[in-house]
């Protein structure tokens, strides 16, 4: 199950919470190998501050990869509240980066290393080169664009985009996933 989410999207937060708190644990208790869930970053340009949150996650992945999951979870928790349109409308990019640095530190990342990764690259007279996370962000965006993912949250099962809802309960997810897992059967053992 691939899940495309934006850190500032309240519906992404809702699906993320349901999947991480209810669905994944339920399948882990039943059969640890039956369900693999992959969350993909999918920044939405109508929330321009969201790009900065996605950069922050990628900066953490570059600076201290083992802290990426923790930062991802923190961004899901803070995104819709601390970094929504109303809360960030009058803030500058560096102001938001400073707030994001607090989350990075809480995730276990060095404050200065995090902010250094987000510094504008002005080497060789560059004026529009982005920062260290820009290249990774371009790949994230390219991935969801090539897949035809437009809104968040969006889900795909085995590469096929499916209709799902952020409002689904555990039982609704099970009704959707169980037939797919049963039909797929166990993976063949390697010889």
Short mmCIF file of C-alpha atoms in Angstrom, two decimals:
data_model
loop_
_atom_site.label_atom_id
_atom_site.label_comp_id
_atom_site.label_asym_id
_atom_site.label_seq_id
_atom_site.Cartn_x
_atom_site.Cartn_y
_atom_site.Cartn_z
CA UNK A 1 0.00 0.00 0.00
CA UNK A 2 1.52 3.29 -1.11
CA UNK A 3 0.13 6.39 0.56
CA UNK A 4 0.85 9.87 -0.82
CA UNK A 5 0.58 12.54 1.85
CA UNK A 6 1.27 16.23 2.33
CA UNK A 7 2.40 17.41 5.76
CA UNK A 8 -0.01 20.39 5.78
CA UNK A 9 -3.05 18.44 4.58
CA UNK A 10 -5.52 17.62 7.38
CA UNK A 11 -6.83 14.62 5.43
CA UNK A 12 -3.29 13.30 5.07
CA UNK A 13 -2.90 13.58 8.84
CA UNK A 14 -6.15 11.69 9.32
CA UNK A 15 -5.17 8.79 7.02
CA UNK A 16 -1.63 8.70 8.45
CA UNK A 17 -2.97 8.40 12.00
CA UNK A 18 -5.49 5.69 11.08
CA UNK A 19 -2.90 3.67 9.21
CA UNK A 20 -0.06 4.00 11.73
CA UNK A 21 -2.15 3.72 14.89
CA UNK A 22 -4.75 1.16 13.83
CA UNK A 23 -4.30 -0.55 10.46
CA UNK A 24 -0.59 -1.37 10.48
CA UNK A 25 -0.65 -2.68 14.08
CA UNK A 26 -3.70 -4.83 13.30
CA UNK A 27 -1.97 -6.47 10.34
CA UNK A 28 1.27 -6.84 12.28
CA UNK A 29 -0.62 -8.79 14.97
CA UNK A 30 -2.30 -10.97 12.33
CA UNK A 31 0.54 -11.54 9.90
CA UNK A 32 3.65 -9.37 10.03
CA UNK A 33 4.44 -9.86 6.34
CA UNK A 34 0.94 -9.48 4.91
CA UNK A 35 0.93 -5.71 4.46
CA UNK A 36 3.69 -3.30 3.57
CA UNK A 37 2.82 0.40 3.78
CA UNK A 38 5.02 3.03 2.15
CA UNK A 39 4.34 6.70 2.78
CA UNK A 40 5.40 9.07 0.00
CA UNK A 41 5.89 12.79 0.37
CA UNK A 42 3.55 14.65 -1.96
CA UNK A 43 3.82 18.43 -1.49
CA UNK A 44 0.78 20.40 -2.57
CA UNK A 45 1.69 23.74 -4.21
CA UNK A 46 -1.47 25.48 -2.98
CA UNK A 47 0.09 25.24 0.50
CA UNK A 48 3.41 26.97 -0.35
CA UNK A 49 4.77 26.59 3.19
CA UNK A 50 4.31 22.85 2.81
CA UNK A 51 7.25 22.78 0.40
CA UNK A 52 9.43 23.92 3.31
CA UNK A 53 8.16 21.06 5.48
CA UNK A 54 8.95 18.56 2.74
CA UNK A 55 12.41 20.09 2.37
CA UNK A 56 12.84 19.74 6.13
CA UNK A 57 12.06 16.02 6.03
CA UNK A 58 14.50 15.52 3.18
CA UNK A 59 17.16 17.59 4.95
CA UNK A 60 16.83 15.30 7.97
CA UNK A 61 17.13 12.28 5.69
CA UNK A 62 20.38 13.72 4.34
CA UNK A 63 21.85 14.87 7.66
CA UNK A 64 20.84 11.94 9.87
CA UNK A 65 18.87 9.28 7.94
CA UNK A 66 17.99 7.25 11.03
CA UNK A 67 15.92 10.23 12.27
CA UNK A 68 13.82 10.56 9.11
CA UNK A 69 10.87 8.48 10.38
CA UNK A 70 10.73 10.46 13.61
CA UNK A 71 10.86 13.77 11.73
CA UNK A 72 8.19 12.50 9.31
CA UNK A 73 5.87 11.70 12.22
CA UNK A 74 6.51 15.07 13.83
CA UNK A 75 5.77 16.89 10.60
CA UNK A 76 2.52 14.94 10.24
CA UNK A 77 1.58 15.99 13.77
CA UNK A 78 2.59 19.66 13.48
CA UNK A 79 1.90 20.33 9.80
CA UNK A 80 -1.80 21.07 9.86
CA UNK A 81 -1.69 23.07 13.07
CA UNK A 82 1.64 24.85 13.46
CA UNK A 83 2.28 25.23 9.73
CA UNK A 84 -1.16 25.72 8.19
CA UNK A 85 -1.91 28.61 5.82
CA UNK A 86 -3.18 30.93 8.56
CA UNK A 87 -0.27 30.25 10.91
CA UNK A 88 2.39 30.88 8.26
CA UNK A 89 0.88 33.54 6.02
CA UNK A 90 3.03 36.39 7.35
CA UNK A 91 6.16 34.34 8.06
CA UNK A 92 9.28 34.26 5.95
CA UNK A 93 11.11 31.18 4.76
CA UNK A 94 13.88 31.47 7.35
CA UNK A 95 11.33 31.96 10.15
CA UNK A 96 9.65 28.69 9.18
CA UNK A 97 13.00 26.93 8.90
CA UNK A 98 13.81 28.06 12.46
CA UNK A 99 10.55 26.56 13.73
CA UNK A 100 11.25 23.38 11.77
CA UNK A 101 14.69 23.20 13.36
CA UNK A 102 12.97 22.71 16.74
CA UNK A 103 11.20 19.65 15.34
CA UNK A 104 14.44 18.37 13.85
CA UNK A 105 16.19 18.69 17.22
CA UNK A 106 13.30 16.82 18.88
CA UNK A 107 13.77 14.11 16.22
CA UNK A 108 17.44 13.81 17.19
CA UNK A 109 19.11 16.01 14.57
CA UNK A 110 21.72 18.67 15.26
CA UNK A 111 20.18 22.16 14.99
CA UNK A 112 23.03 23.73 13.01
CA UNK A 113 23.51 20.77 10.68
CA UNK A 114 19.79 20.85 9.87
CA UNK A 115 19.76 24.57 9.09
CA UNK A 116 22.98 24.27 7.08
CA UNK A 117 21.28 21.70 4.84
CA UNK A 118 18.52 24.23 4.18
CA UNK A 119 20.80 27.18 3.42
CA UNK A 120 20.43 28.73 -0.01
CA UNK A 121 23.19 27.60 -2.35
CA UNK A 122 24.73 30.78 -3.74
CA UNK A 123 27.99 29.18 -4.88
CA UNK A 124 29.35 30.29 -8.24
CA UNK A 125 26.97 33.27 -8.23
CA UNK A 126 23.83 31.09 -8.25
CA UNK A 127 20.66 33.01 -7.45
CA UNK A 128 17.98 30.36 -7.84
CA UNK A 129 19.71 27.07 -7.05
CA UNK A 130 17.72 26.10 -3.94
CA UNK A 131 19.37 24.24 -1.06
CA UNK A 132 20.81 20.80 -0.37
CA UNK A 133 17.32 19.27 -0.22
CA UNK A 134 16.15 20.77 -3.53
CA UNK A 135 17.43 17.90 -5.70
CA UNK A 136 15.69 15.32 -3.53
CA UNK A 137 12.50 17.40 -3.52
CA UNK A 138 12.54 17.48 -7.32
CA UNK A 139 12.66 13.67 -7.38
CA UNK A 140 9.78 13.43 -4.87
CA UNK A 141 7.66 15.73 -7.04
CA UNK A 142 8.67 13.97 -10.23
CA UNK A 143 7.65 10.62 -8.70
CA UNK A 144 4.11 11.64 -7.81
CA UNK A 145 3.64 13.59 -11.05
CA UNK A 146 4.69 10.60 -13.15
CA UNK A 147 2.29 8.41 -11.19
CA UNK A 148 -0.53 10.88 -11.87
CA UNK A 149 -1.02 11.63 -8.16
CA UNK A 150 -2.63 15.04 -7.81
CA UNK A 151 -4.37 15.27 -4.45
CA UNK A 152 -3.55 14.07 -0.97
CA UNK A 153 -4.05 11.65 0.42
CA UNK A 154 -3.96 9.26 -2.50
CA UNK A 155 -3.30 5.52 -2.32
CA UNK A 156 -2.06 2.84 -4.66
CA UNK A 157 -2.02 -0.91 -4.16
CA UNK A 158 0.66 -2.82 -6.02
CA UNK A 159 1.17 0.24 -8.21
CA UNK A 160 -2.49 0.77 -9.09
CA UNK A 161 -4.12 3.98 -7.82
CA UNK A 162 -7.24 3.09 -5.83
CA UNK A 163 -10.17 4.96 -4.38
CA UNK A 164 -9.73 5.18 -0.62
CA UNK A 165 -10.85 7.60 2.04
CA UNK A 166 -9.08 9.36 4.87
CA UNK A 167 -12.24 8.79 6.86
CA UNK A 168 -12.07 4.99 6.72
CA UNK A 169 -12.04 3.07 9.97
CA UNK A 170 -9.95 -0.03 10.65
CA UNK A 171 -12.82 -2.28 9.58
CA UNK A 172 -13.26 -0.39 6.31
CA UNK A 173 -9.52 -0.69 5.59
CA UNK A 174 -9.70 -4.40 6.36
CA UNK A 175 -12.68 -4.83 4.02
CA UNK A 176 -10.61 -3.14 1.29
CA UNK A 177 -7.25 -4.82 1.98
CA UNK A 178 -8.17 -8.35 3.07
CA UNK A 179 -9.34 -9.59 -0.35
CA UNK A 180 -6.18 -8.16 -1.94
CA UNK A 181 -3.94 -9.82 0.61
CA UNK A 182 -5.81 -13.13 0.38
CA UNK A 183 -5.64 -13.13 -3.41
CA UNK A 184 -1.93 -12.26 -3.44
CA UNK A 185 -1.11 -15.12 -1.10
CA UNK A 186 2.23 -15.61 0.56
CA UNK A 187 5.43 -14.60 -1.18
CA UNK A 188 7.41 -17.56 -2.55
CA UNK A 189 10.38 -18.53 -0.44
CA UNK A 190 13.81 -17.90 -1.89
CA UNK A 191 15.86 -20.97 -2.78
#
